[in-house]
């Protein structure tokens, strides 16, 4: 015989609520958004996660997360380790490597990056902008090179890195203003740059074609970066070199970094004189 819940004589419903079945997905949230949110929980500090951890970080019910993770594993976006934790799958890297903004620029730039690396034997970095961050798409480093904060595929702030300043200086005015109005970055090892200083710095980067940042963590370094232009004269990437602070003066590094960036730009179809002419016409 089926038990009937006791009823409160002064109410129309049972006194004991029905047991909760777990948190439901957000109303109307597409399945693809929930799947992508599971992939987005991985970071530099969270490279292997359990099912419950992924569900918690993505704010998704565990049963829903389990079904989505199973599909992501089957496709190759995730891989399951022997201990039951999940990591990002190689298939995801294969797809990302086809990005024209990343792979295309990297493929053309790599021989020039290698030349610069052979001369300096320090870190040589290549980055592109994705929304309000820089994404490192290549890094050449010797075993003796000093420790740096960012890895290939990692994201870096625009305001407090040399590559980020180059990419920000080359962005459209509306985007620059939006970033400039944001609170100053609070990143370990780098002095915060308030609005006025940031405006002056970006103006200097556009005028000189060089950005420089000093860091005290994770090690004491100097980074010097220059822009890479496409055939239309737009900044599509930033190239930099990172050396121990005090090893080589930035003004000595800058010409080599600029020459390498110009060589890559020319191979992307950039014509400095033609681009300058277009800019002058636009300003007239």
XYZ file of N, CA and C in Angstrom:
852
model
N 0.848 -1.191 0.000
C 0.000 0.000 0.000
C 0.876 1.231 0.000
N 0.554 2.182 -0.844
C 1.381 3.375 -0.977
C 1.123 4.333 0.164
N 2.216 4.784 0.797
C 2.089 5.717 1.909
C 1.711 7.090 1.395
N 0.805 7.732 2.101
C 0.376 9.084 1.743
C 0.936 10.042 2.774
N 1.594 11.123 2.364
C 2.162 12.056 3.334
C 1.067 12.716 4.163
N 1.383 12.949 5.448
C 0.430 13.605 6.321
C 0.177 15.035 5.845
N -1.058 15.490 5.994
C -1.419 16.814 5.523
C -1.670 17.731 6.700
N -1.257 18.958 6.566
C -1.537 19.980 7.571
C -2.981 20.416 7.380
N -3.787 20.335 8.405
C -5.203 20.697 8.236
C -5.407 22.130 7.793
N -4.420 23.016 8.032
C -4.568 24.415 7.650
C -3.908 24.732 6.320
N -3.452 23.708 5.603
C -2.795 23.958 4.316
C -3.297 22.959 3.303
N -2.973 23.243 2.052
C -3.439 22.373 0.972
C -2.408 21.360 0.568
N -1.249 21.407 1.152
C -0.170 20.528 0.725
C 0.372 19.735 1.872
N 1.262 18.751 1.600
C 1.858 17.928 2.653
C 2.824 18.739 3.498
N 2.986 18.370 4.749
C 3.905 19.071 5.644
C 5.343 18.733 5.330
N 5.575 17.562 4.778
C 6.941 17.140 4.464
C 7.202 17.321 2.981
N 8.149 18.176 2.601
C 8.389 18.398 1.174
C 8.991 17.175 0.522
N 8.795 17.073 -0.787
C 9.381 15.956 -1.528
C 10.890 16.066 -1.504
N 11.603 14.945 -1.445
C 13.060 14.995 -1.398
C 13.636 15.656 -2.645
N 14.715 16.459 -2.435
C 15.371 17.145 -3.558
C 16.090 16.138 -4.433
N 16.041 16.341 -5.715
C 16.701 15.438 -6.659
C 18.005 16.021 -7.190
N 18.527 17.019 -6.516
C 19.770 17.617 -6.988
C 19.477 18.888 -7.753
N 20.497 19.712 -7.885
C 20.340 21.001 -8.553
C 20.091 20.811 -10.039
N 19.111 21.502 -10.572
C 18.791 21.405 -11.987
C 19.669 22.361 -12.784
N 19.915 22.034 -14.056
C 20.684 22.946 -14.894
C 19.991 24.297 -14.987
N 20.757 25.323 -15.222
C 20.190 26.650 -15.377
C 19.164 26.638 -16.497
N 18.046 27.315 -16.236
C 16.926 27.303 -17.170
C 17.359 27.790 -18.555
N 17.122 26.951 -19.554
C 17.403 27.360 -20.922
C 18.865 27.312 -21.330
N 19.743 26.857 -20.451
C 21.162 26.836 -20.801
C 21.425 25.720 -21.809
N 21.976 26.031 -22.986
C 22.225 24.997 -23.999
C 23.219 23.953 -23.502
N 23.055 22.739 -24.014
C 23.952 21.646 -23.632
C 25.390 21.987 -23.988
N 25.604 22.618 -25.148
C 26.966 22.947 -25.569
C 27.631 23.896 -24.579
N 26.849 24.827 -24.004
C 27.407 25.755 -23.020
C 27.859 25.013 -21.769
N 27.051 24.028 -21.351
C 27.424 23.257 -20.161
C 28.666 22.409 -20.430
N 28.760 21.850 -21.643
C 29.945 21.056 -21.986
C 31.198 21.936 -22.011
N 31.067 23.121 -22.592
C 32.215 24.027 -22.644
C 32.603 24.513 -21.250
N 31.617 24.691 -20.383
C 31.937 25.128 -19.023
C 32.739 24.062 -18.280
N 32.528 22.796 -18.617
C 33.324 21.720 -18.013
C 34.775 21.783 -18.494
N 34.974 22.105 -19.757
C 36.343 22.239 -20.267
C 37.028 23.465 -19.675
N 36.244 24.513 -19.408
C 36.822 25.769 -18.924
C 37.299 25.691 -17.480
N 36.971 24.619 -16.751
C 37.400 24.542 -15.345
C 38.876 24.199 -15.217
N 39.499 23.728 -16.289
C 40.913 23.382 -16.214
C 41.761 24.646 -16.309
N 42.771 24.743 -15.448
C 43.691 25.870 -15.432
C 45.100 25.349 -15.203
N 46.064 26.274 -15.139
C 47.437 25.881 -14.842
C 47.536 25.148 -13.515
N 46.718 25.551 -12.555
C 46.761 24.948 -11.222
C 45.810 23.762 -11.080
N 44.925 23.584 -12.056
C 43.954 22.480 -12.002
C 44.021 21.713 -13.315
N 45.026 20.876 -13.457
C 45.238 20.159 -14.717
C 44.620 18.766 -14.702
N 44.313 18.229 -13.534
C 43.666 16.922 -13.405
C 42.602 17.033 -12.321
N 41.347 16.707 -12.668
C 40.233 16.906 -11.751
C 39.331 15.680 -11.704
N 38.693 15.474 -10.553
C 37.716 14.408 -10.420
C 36.371 14.887 -10.986
N 35.465 13.956 -11.155
C 34.118 14.293 -11.621
C 33.463 15.305 -10.690
N 33.519 15.060 -9.393
C 32.852 15.962 -8.444
C 33.482 17.352 -8.478
N 34.796 17.411 -8.630
C 35.457 18.718 -8.711
C 35.031 19.472 -9.964
N 34.977 18.776 -11.092
C 34.553 19.428 -12.332
C 33.122 19.935 -12.225
N 32.243 19.110 -11.653
C 30.849 19.511 -11.500
C 30.729 20.735 -10.596
N 31.515 20.746 -9.515
C 31.447 21.869 -8.575
C 31.978 23.159 -9.214
N 33.124 23.085 -9.865
C 33.696 24.285 -10.478
C 32.821 24.821 -11.613
N 32.178 23.912 -12.343
C 31.331 24.333 -13.467
C 29.917 24.670 -13.027
N 29.596 24.411 -11.746
C 28.252 24.666 -11.207
C 27.195 23.877 -11.990
N 27.477 22.577 -12.147
C 26.590 21.675 -12.879
C 26.295 20.470 -11.983
N 25.059 19.967 -11.944
C 24.754 18.766 -11.155
C 25.644 17.598 -11.587
N 26.066 16.797 -10.630
C 26.978 15.691 -10.917
C 26.435 14.720 -11.975
N 25.158 14.322 -11.933
C 24.659 13.406 -12.972
C 24.762 14.008 -14.381
N 24.445 15.304 -14.481
C 24.555 15.970 -15.782
C 26.007 16.027 -16.219
N 26.894 16.377 -15.277
C 28.322 16.447 -15.593
C 28.841 15.090 -16.052
N 28.390 14.020 -15.413
C 28.849 12.676 -15.780
C 28.485 12.353 -17.223
N 27.242 12.672 -17.623
C 26.825 12.396 -19.004
C 27.638 13.212 -20.002
N 27.852 14.487 -19.710
C 28.604 15.339 -20.630
C 30.068 14.926 -20.702
N 30.638 14.584 -19.565
C 32.044 14.171 -19.539
C 32.240 12.897 -20.350
N 31.280 11.975 -20.257
C 31.379 10.736 -21.033
C 31.435 11.028 -22.527
N 30.621 12.001 -22.979
C 30.638 12.365 -24.394
C 31.948 13.067 -24.765
N 32.450 13.912 -23.880
C 33.710 14.607 -24.144
C 34.882 13.627 -24.199
N 34.834 12.599 -23.360
C 35.875 11.567 -23.394
C 35.787 10.778 -24.692
N 34.581 10.429 -25.102
C 34.402 9.651 -26.339
C 34.914 10.420 -27.547
N 34.727 11.733 -27.546
C 35.189 12.553 -28.674
C 36.677 12.821 -28.621
N 37.264 12.792 -27.424
C 38.688 13.035 -27.276
C 39.042 14.371 -26.672
N 38.020 15.156 -26.277
C 38.298 16.446 -25.646
C 38.814 16.276 -24.224
N 38.458 15.151 -23.593
C 38.947 14.813 -22.261
C 39.520 13.405 -22.267
N 40.421 13.144 -21.349
C 40.970 11.798 -21.158
C 40.858 11.432 -19.683
N 40.588 10.156 -19.398
C 40.431 9.692 -18.021
C 41.703 8.960 -17.593
N 42.286 9.426 -16.487
C 43.491 8.808 -15.964
C 43.152 7.536 -15.194
N 44.180 6.745 -14.887
C 43.969 5.491 -14.163
C 43.381 5.717 -12.778
N 43.661 6.881 -12.169
C 43.141 7.139 -10.827
C 41.737 7.738 -10.843
N 41.125 7.836 -12.047
C 39.762 8.317 -12.149
C 39.629 9.799 -12.425
N 40.711 10.541 -12.353
C 40.647 11.971 -12.652
C 40.651 12.199 -14.158
N 40.257 13.395 -14.561
C 40.174 13.750 -15.973
C 41.173 14.849 -16.309
N 41.716 14.788 -17.527
C 42.619 15.810 -18.036
C 42.157 16.199 -19.442
N 42.655 17.331 -19.924
C 42.323 17.774 -21.275
C 42.905 16.793 -22.293
N 42.121 16.449 -23.310
C 42.544 15.463 -24.298
C 43.356 16.056 -25.434
N 44.135 15.207 -26.074
C 44.985 15.631 -27.185
C 44.145 16.116 -28.367
N 42.965 15.541 -28.552
C 42.117 15.943 -29.692
C 41.806 17.433 -29.639
N 41.644 17.960 -28.436
C 41.347 19.378 -28.287
C 42.527 20.223 -28.762
N 43.738 19.767 -28.460
C 44.942 20.476 -28.925
C 45.048 20.418 -30.448
N 44.705 19.277 -31.025
C 44.769 19.140 -32.485
C 43.843 20.135 -33.169
N 42.647 20.284 -32.623
C 41.692 21.225 -33.210
C 42.180 22.666 -33.020
N 42.671 22.975 -31.820
C 43.134 24.338 -31.544
C 44.313 24.720 -32.432
N 45.136 23.741 -32.787
C 46.317 24.038 -33.608
C 45.945 24.486 -35.016
N 44.678 24.280 -35.417
C 44.232 24.684 -36.752
C 43.790 26.146 -36.802
N 43.766 26.809 -35.671
C 43.359 28.214 -35.639
C 44.273 29.048 -36.521
N 43.741 29.746 -37.533
C 44.604 30.528 -38.422
C 45.322 31.654 -37.706
N 44.676 32.249 -36.681
C 45.344 33.330 -35.963
C 46.504 32.822 -35.130
N 46.447 31.567 -34.714
C 47.535 31.016 -33.939
C 48.530 30.265 -34.800
N 48.045 29.217 -35.445
C 48.944 28.346 -36.205
C 49.552 29.068 -37.401
N 48.751 29.871 -38.133
C 49.268 30.540 -39.320
C 50.413 31.478 -39.004
N 50.215 32.337 -37.995
C 51.273 33.266 -37.592
C 52.470 32.494 -37.041
N 52.204 31.482 -36.230
C 53.298 30.715 -35.629
C 54.136 30.035 -36.702
N 53.486 29.453 -37.705
C 54.200 28.731 -38.752
C 55.157 29.655 -39.504
N 54.708 30.869 -39.794
C 55.553 31.824 -40.503
C 56.644 32.373 -39.585
N 56.294 32.599 -38.322
C 57.237 33.242 -37.399
C 58.309 32.305 -36.862
N 58.021 31.002 -36.811
C 58.905 30.071 -36.112
C 60.369 30.118 -36.569
N 60.678 30.128 -37.867
C 62.102 30.186 -38.257
C 62.808 31.430 -37.718
N 62.111 32.548 -37.659
C 62.710 33.792 -37.159
C 62.849 33.746 -35.633
N 61.868 33.126 -34.974
C 61.987 32.941 -33.527
C 63.194 32.078 -33.196
N 63.402 31.033 -33.999
C 64.536 30.136 -33.767
C 65.856 30.867 -33.947
N 65.927 31.751 -34.945
C 67.160 32.528 -35.145
C 67.436 33.433 -33.949
N 66.389 34.109 -33.474
C 66.560 34.986 -32.317
C 66.943 34.186 -31.085
N 66.369 33.016 -30.942
C 66.699 32.161 -29.799
C 68.156 31.703 -29.853
N 68.630 31.336 -31.027
C 70.017 30.871 -31.161
C 71.009 31.970 -30.789
N 70.644 33.215 -31.078
C 71.534 34.338 -30.765
C 71.513 34.662 -29.276
N 70.350 34.581 -28.664
C 70.212 35.031 -27.276
C 70.272 33.904 -26.246
N 69.751 32.717 -26.605
C 69.663 31.561 -25.686
C 68.820 31.878 -24.458
N 67.836 32.758 -24.632
C 66.888 33.050 -23.564
C 65.478 32.746 -24.072
N 64.478 33.080 -23.283
C 63.092 32.838 -23.695
C 62.714 33.750 -24.853
N 62.123 33.164 -25.899
C 61.543 33.921 -27.001
C 60.066 33.544 -27.072
N 59.186 34.540 -27.012
C 57.751 34.303 -26.904
C 57.001 34.893 -28.094
N 55.889 34.240 -28.449
C 54.987 34.735 -29.478
C 53.571 34.646 -28.925
N 52.825 35.764 -28.993
C 51.487 35.800 -28.406
C 50.504 36.498 -29.328
N 49.230 36.124 -29.218
C 48.140 36.794 -29.924
C 47.110 37.208 -28.886
N 46.223 38.137 -29.271
C 45.190 38.595 -28.341
C 43.913 37.790 -28.532
N 43.309 37.401 -27.421
C 41.985 36.781 -27.417
C 41.146 37.541 -26.407
N 40.263 38.398 -26.921
C 39.439 39.273 -26.076
C 40.341 40.155 -25.233
N 40.258 40.062 -23.911
C 41.039 40.979 -23.080
C 42.258 40.300 -22.447
N 42.794 39.272 -23.124
C 43.996 38.598 -22.647
C 44.923 38.281 -23.816
N 46.178 38.050 -23.501
C 47.136 37.562 -24.489
C 47.259 36.055 -24.322
N 47.333 35.330 -25.441
C 47.498 33.879 -25.408
C 48.858 33.541 -26.013
N 49.674 32.817 -25.267
C 51.012 32.454 -25.727
C 50.901 31.270 -26.683
N 51.308 31.463 -27.950
C 51.191 30.385 -28.934
C 52.536 29.735 -29.237
N 53.635 30.307 -28.737
C 54.948 29.665 -28.888
C 55.903 30.223 -27.852
N 56.785 29.358 -27.372
C 57.848 29.792 -26.464
C 59.050 28.889 -26.667
N 60.181 29.494 -27.023
C 61.436 28.762 -27.152
C 62.296 29.096 -25.953
N 62.806 28.075 -25.260
C 63.553 28.303 -24.030
C 64.686 27.299 -23.908
N 65.821 27.753 -23.427
C 66.926 26.841 -23.133
C 66.764 26.304 -21.717
N 67.459 25.230 -21.401
C 67.380 24.649 -20.061
C 67.950 25.588 -19.011
N 68.853 26.462 -19.417
C 69.490 27.375 -18.482
C 68.724 28.686 -18.323
N 67.676 28.879 -19.115
C 66.935 30.141 -19.068
C 66.230 30.296 -17.726
N 66.059 31.542 -17.317
C 65.423 31.829 -16.036
C 63.943 31.460 -16.056
N 63.350 31.282 -14.880
C 61.948 30.894 -14.769
C 61.034 32.033 -15.214
N 59.997 31.679 -15.968
C 59.010 32.672 -16.405
C 57.619 32.225 -15.995
N 56.665 33.165 -16.084
C 55.331 32.919 -15.530
C 54.392 32.192 -16.474
N 54.631 32.247 -17.794
C 53.610 31.787 -18.729
C 54.113 30.665 -19.620
N 53.195 29.746 -19.964
C 53.499 28.588 -20.788
C 52.751 28.691 -22.109
N 53.119 27.856 -23.071
C 52.408 27.812 -24.347
C 50.957 27.400 -24.103
N 50.034 28.157 -24.663
C 48.620 27.913 -24.428
C 48.074 28.659 -23.231
N 48.979 29.232 -22.433
C 48.537 29.981 -21.264
C 48.124 31.401 -21.614
N 47.397 32.012 -20.693
C 46.897 33.368 -20.898
C 47.635 34.347 -20.004
N 47.824 35.556 -20.530
C 48.552 36.584 -19.802
C 47.772 37.892 -19.861
N 47.857 38.707 -18.827
C 47.151 39.991 -18.835
C 47.757 40.954 -19.848
N 46.944 41.876 -20.354
C 47.423 42.842 -21.342
C 48.201 43.981 -20.693
N 47.795 44.395 -19.502
C 48.361 45.601 -18.898
C 49.711 45.377 -18.227
N 50.048 44.145 -17.886
C 51.242 43.922 -17.060
C 52.249 42.970 -17.688
N 52.162 42.749 -19.000
C 53.158 41.972 -19.725
C 53.578 42.755 -20.961
N 54.792 42.524 -21.434
C 55.285 43.253 -22.602
C 54.484 42.894 -23.851
N 54.229 41.595 -24.055
C 53.422 41.201 -25.222
C 52.014 41.763 -25.106
N 51.481 41.798 -23.887
C 50.143 42.328 -23.685
C 50.060 43.809 -24.017
N 51.062 44.587 -23.623
C 51.068 46.019 -23.922
C 51.142 46.266 -25.425
N 51.926 45.448 -26.128
C 52.018 45.585 -27.581
C 50.663 45.303 -28.225
N 50.009 44.242 -27.794
C 48.708 43.885 -28.366
C 47.644 44.917 -28.013
N 47.706 45.452 -26.804
C 46.750 46.481 -26.399
C 46.978 47.773 -27.180
N 48.234 48.146 -27.368
C 48.555 49.369 -28.112
C 48.103 49.278 -29.559
N 48.033 48.061 -30.106
C 47.626 47.882 -31.492
C 46.144 47.619 -31.678
N 45.386 47.580 -30.582
C 43.949 47.312 -30.659
C 43.187 48.588 -31.015
N 41.896 48.441 -31.328
C 41.094 49.608 -31.673
C 40.870 50.480 -30.446
N 40.556 51.741 -30.701
C 40.468 52.734 -29.631
C 39.415 52.390 -28.585
N 38.258 51.917 -29.024
C 37.184 51.590 -28.082
C 37.615 50.490 -27.120
N 38.286 49.472 -27.656
C 38.753 48.380 -26.789
C 39.810 48.901 -25.813
N 40.749 49.709 -26.311
C 41.777 50.267 -25.432
C 41.149 51.032 -24.280
N 40.170 51.876 -24.585
C 39.537 52.682 -23.545
C 38.871 51.797 -22.498
N 38.239 50.717 -22.948
C 37.584 49.813 -22.008
C 38.597 49.181 -21.059
N 39.749 48.787 -21.586
C 40.790 48.171 -20.749
C 41.424 49.210 -19.832
N 41.686 50.397 -20.369
C 42.326 51.448 -19.583
C 41.474 51.823 -18.382
N 40.155 51.802 -18.544
C 39.246 52.189 -17.467
C 39.119 51.117 -16.391
N 39.606 49.918 -16.665
C 39.534 48.852 -15.678
C 40.506 49.133 -14.531
N 40.250 48.564 -13.352
C 41.201 48.719 -12.245
C 42.567 48.147 -12.632
N 43.620 48.735 -12.086
C 44.974 48.282 -12.383
C 45.156 46.830 -11.968
N 45.927 46.073 -12.769
C 46.193 44.675 -12.460
C 46.935 44.550 -11.135
N 46.597 43.513 -10.390
C 47.324 43.184 -9.166
C 47.991 41.836 -9.370
N 49.128 41.856 -10.048
C 49.840 40.629 -10.367
C 51.159 40.598 -9.613
N 51.454 39.469 -8.983
C 52.677 39.341 -8.203
C 53.899 39.573 -9.087
N 54.795 40.415 -8.597
C 56.059 40.628 -9.296
C 56.067 41.769 -10.280
N 54.916 42.434 -10.479
C 54.830 43.537 -11.432
C 54.147 44.725 -10.764
N 54.734 45.913 -10.910
C 54.123 47.112 -10.348
C 52.831 47.437 -11.082
N 51.790 47.739 -10.330
C 50.514 48.112 -10.936
C 50.675 49.404 -11.737
N 50.004 49.472 -12.884
C 50.105 50.638 -13.761
C 48.762 51.364 -13.774
N 48.668 52.513 -13.102
C 47.403 53.256 -13.092
C 47.083 53.843 -14.459
N 45.884 54.407 -14.576
C 45.379 54.840 -15.874
C 46.296 55.820 -16.602
N 46.724 56.856 -15.915
C 47.566 57.854 -16.567
C 48.863 57.275 -17.091
N 49.514 56.457 -16.274
C 50.769 55.832 -16.697
C 50.534 54.880 -17.854
N 49.419 54.159 -17.822
C 49.123 53.214 -18.903
C 48.916 53.955 -20.225
N 48.230 55.078 -20.187
C 48.030 55.852 -21.417
C 49.370 56.304 -22.001
N 50.245 56.804 -21.151
C 51.558 57.250 -21.632
C 52.366 56.079 -22.175
N 52.277 54.936 -21.505
C 53.022 53.760 -21.939
C 52.549 53.287 -23.306
N 51.238 53.215 -23.495
C 50.702 52.773 -24.789
C 51.084 53.740 -25.905
N 51.092 55.030 -25.603
C 51.519 56.024 -26.598
C 52.984 55.798 -26.981
N 53.822 55.511 -25.979
C 55.240 55.240 -26.256
C 55.417 53.968 -27.083
N 54.614 52.947 -26.797
C 54.705 51.690 -27.542
C 54.355 51.912 -29.004
N 53.299 52.691 -29.261
C 52.916 52.973 -30.641
C 53.984 53.803 -31.351
N 54.620 54.701 -30.623
C 55.625 55.570 -31.237
C 56.935 54.835 -31.502
N 57.372 54.012 -30.560
C 58.678 53.364 -30.670
C 58.616 51.952 -31.231
N 57.450 51.301 -31.116
C 57.340 49.912 -31.541
C 57.953 48.931 -30.563
N 58.132 49.368 -29.310
C 58.751 48.510 -28.290
C 58.012 48.681 -26.963
N 57.789 47.562 -26.270
C 57.253 47.576 -24.904
C 58.232 46.850 -23.997
N 58.344 47.314 -22.760
C 59.280 46.699 -21.818
C 58.626 46.576 -20.446
N 58.779 45.421 -19.829
C 58.238 45.169 -18.493
C 59.307 44.494 -17.643
N 59.451 44.974 -16.407
C 60.329 44.314 -15.434
C 59.467 43.541 -14.437
N 59.922 42.327 -14.094
C 59.216 41.491 -13.131
C 60.188 41.062 -12.036
N 59.624 40.870 -10.823
C 60.427 40.339 -9.717
C 59.999 38.931 -9.333
N 58.933 38.407 -9.955
C 58.460 37.054 -9.668
C 57.848 36.478 -10.945
N 57.999 35.169 -11.188
C 58.657 34.165 -10.350
C 60.173 34.297 -10.309
N 60.758 35.149 -11.146
C 62.182 35.462 -11.075
C 62.352 36.889 -11.579
N 63.523 37.459 -11.349
C 63.767 38.841 -11.763
C 64.129 38.854 -13.245
N 63.218 39.388 -14.047
C 63.407 39.361 -15.491
C 63.043 40.705 -16.123
N 63.512 40.872 -17.360
C 63.105 41.989 -18.213
C 62.560 41.394 -19.501
N 61.394 41.865 -19.928
C 60.789 41.399 -21.174
C 60.676 42.572 -22.136
N 61.135 42.361 -23.365
C 61.072 43.379 -24.409
C 60.271 42.804 -25.575
N 59.244 43.538 -26.038
C 58.349 43.027 -27.074
C 58.144 44.046 -28.189
N 57.811 43.525 -29.378
C 57.494 44.350 -30.544
C 56.308 43.753 -31.283
N 55.574 44.576 -32.041
C 54.383 44.089 -32.750
C 54.719 43.399 -34.065
N 53.853 42.461 -34.455
C 53.882 41.824 -35.773
C 52.623 42.259 -36.506
N 52.788 42.759 -37.730
C 51.684 43.297 -38.510
C 51.311 42.350 -39.652
N 50.028 42.387 -40.052
C 49.609 41.633 -41.231
C 49.635 42.537 -42.460
N 49.141 42.032 -43.585
C 49.200 42.780 -44.841
C 48.380 44.060 -44.792
N 47.370 44.127 -43.923
C 46.537 45.315 -43.803
C 47.083 46.312 -42.785
N 48.200 45.980 -42.163
C 48.791 46.880 -41.186
C 48.239 46.742 -39.792
N 47.457 45.688 -39.537
C 46.905 45.457 -38.201
C 47.889 44.639 -37.371
N 47.935 44.913 -36.079
C 48.780 44.139 -35.169
C 48.104 42.797 -34.916
N 48.740 41.709 -35.352
C 48.144 40.383 -35.212
C 48.845 39.528 -34.164
N 50.023 39.950 -33.723
C 50.767 39.173 -32.739
C 51.825 40.066 -32.105
N 52.405 39.567 -31.035
C 53.507 40.262 -30.364
C 54.628 39.270 -30.120
N 55.843 39.700 -30.358
C 57.029 38.873 -30.178
C 57.860 39.484 -29.058
N 58.383 38.661 -28.175
C 59.185 39.213 -27.080
C 60.329 38.288 -26.715
N 61.268 38.860 -26.009
C 62.369 38.097 -25.435
C 62.393 38.391 -23.946
N 62.641 37.376 -23.127
C 62.674 37.516 -21.678
C 64.051 37.082 -21.181
N 64.735 37.987 -20.484
C 66.093 37.714 -20.008
C 66.179 38.056 -18.530
N 67.177 37.530 -17.825
C 67.362 37.924 -16.420
C 67.619 39.420 -16.314
N 67.018 40.061 -15.328
C 67.198 41.493 -15.138
C 68.666 41.786 -14.824
N 69.252 42.673 -15.596
C 70.658 43.019 -15.407
C 71.599 42.293 -16.344
N 71.096 41.250 -17.044
C 71.974 40.482 -17.933
C 72.322 41.278 -19.186
N 71.308 41.865 -19.819
C 71.488 42.647 -21.039
C 70.557 43.849 -20.980
N 71.066 45.061 -21.212
C 70.207 46.244 -21.168
C 69.082 46.142 -22.195
N 67.866 46.580 -21.841
C 66.740 46.523 -22.777
C 67.012 47.234 -24.098
N 67.783 48.347 -24.065
C 68.041 49.072 -25.309
C 68.945 48.286 -26.253
N 69.641 47.285 -25.722
C 70.455 46.410 -26.569
C 69.580 45.306 -27.165
N 68.608 44.839 -26.407
C 67.720 43.783 -26.869
C 66.713 44.290 -27.905
N 66.251 45.530 -27.741
C 65.167 46.058 -28.567
C 65.429 45.957 -30.064
N 66.625 46.339 -30.581
C 66.836 46.254 -32.029
C 66.685 44.838 -32.577
N 67.162 43.845 -31.832
C 67.052 42.457 -32.295
C 65.599 42.004 -32.312
N 64.838 42.383 -31.284
C 63.429 42.009 -31.224
C 62.659 42.703 -32.343
N 62.920 43.980 -32.559
C 62.234 44.716 -33.620
C 62.567 44.154 -35.001
N 63.833 43.829 -35.227
C 64.231 43.299 -36.535
C 63.537 41.967 -36.804
N 63.429 41.128 -35.783
C 62.763 39.837 -35.950
C 61.277 40.035 -36.221
N 60.644 40.940 -35.484
C 59.219 41.207 -35.687
C 58.958 41.776 -37.079
N 59.851 42.639 -37.563
C 59.690 43.205 -38.909
C 59.815 42.121 -39.973
N 60.752 41.198 -39.773
C 60.931 40.116 -40.742
C 59.685 39.245 -40.826
N 59.093 38.933 -39.677
C 57.858 38.145 -39.674
C 56.739 38.924 -40.343
N 56.644 40.211 -40.050
C 55.597 41.056 -40.638
C 55.706 41.086 -42.161
N 56.920 41.219 -42.670
C 57.105 41.237 -44.127
C 56.629 39.936 -44.749
N 56.868 38.830 -44.076
C 56.431 37.539 -44.607
C 54.922 37.345 -44.487
N 54.269 38.172 -43.701
C 52.814 38.164 -43.632
C 52.206 39.141 -44.632
N 53.076 39.795 -45.420
C 52.596 40.714 -46.437
C 52.590 42.167 -46.042
N 53.158 42.489 -44.885
C 53.141 43.867 -44.404
C 54.119 44.724 -45.185
N 53.645 45.886 -45.632
C 54.476 46.873 -46.317
C 54.451 48.134 -45.472
N 55.556 48.428 -44.800
C 55.586 49.530 -43.851
C 55.273 50.864 -44.518
N 55.838 51.116 -45.693
C 55.621 52.401 -46.363
C 54.171 52.548 -46.807
N 53.609 51.496 -47.378
C 52.213 51.553 -47.822
C 51.281 51.728 -46.632
N 51.568 51.025 -45.542
C 50.731 51.136 -44.353
C 50.798 52.539 -43.779
N 51.992 53.127 -43.769
C 52.138 54.494 -43.258
C 51.343 55.470 -44.111
N 51.348 55.247 -45.433
C 50.587 56.110 -46.330
C 49.106 56.045 -46.059
N 48.603 54.845 -45.806
C 47.183 54.677 -45.497
C 46.833 55.403 -44.207
N 47.716 55.310 -43.198
C 47.467 55.974 -41.923
C 47.443 57.487 -42.101
N 48.401 58.006 -42.885
C 48.440 59.449 -43.088
C 47.176 59.946 -43.790
N 46.676 59.171 -44.777
C 45.460 59.553 -45.480
C 44.265 59.564 -44.528
N 44.239 58.578 -43.627
C 43.130 58.485 -42.691
C 43.133 59.657 -41.722
N 44.333 60.150 -41.389
C 44.443 61.245 -40.440
C 44.193 62.594 -41.099
N 44.302 62.664 -42.433
C 44.157 63.950 -43.126
C 42.717 64.439 -43.086
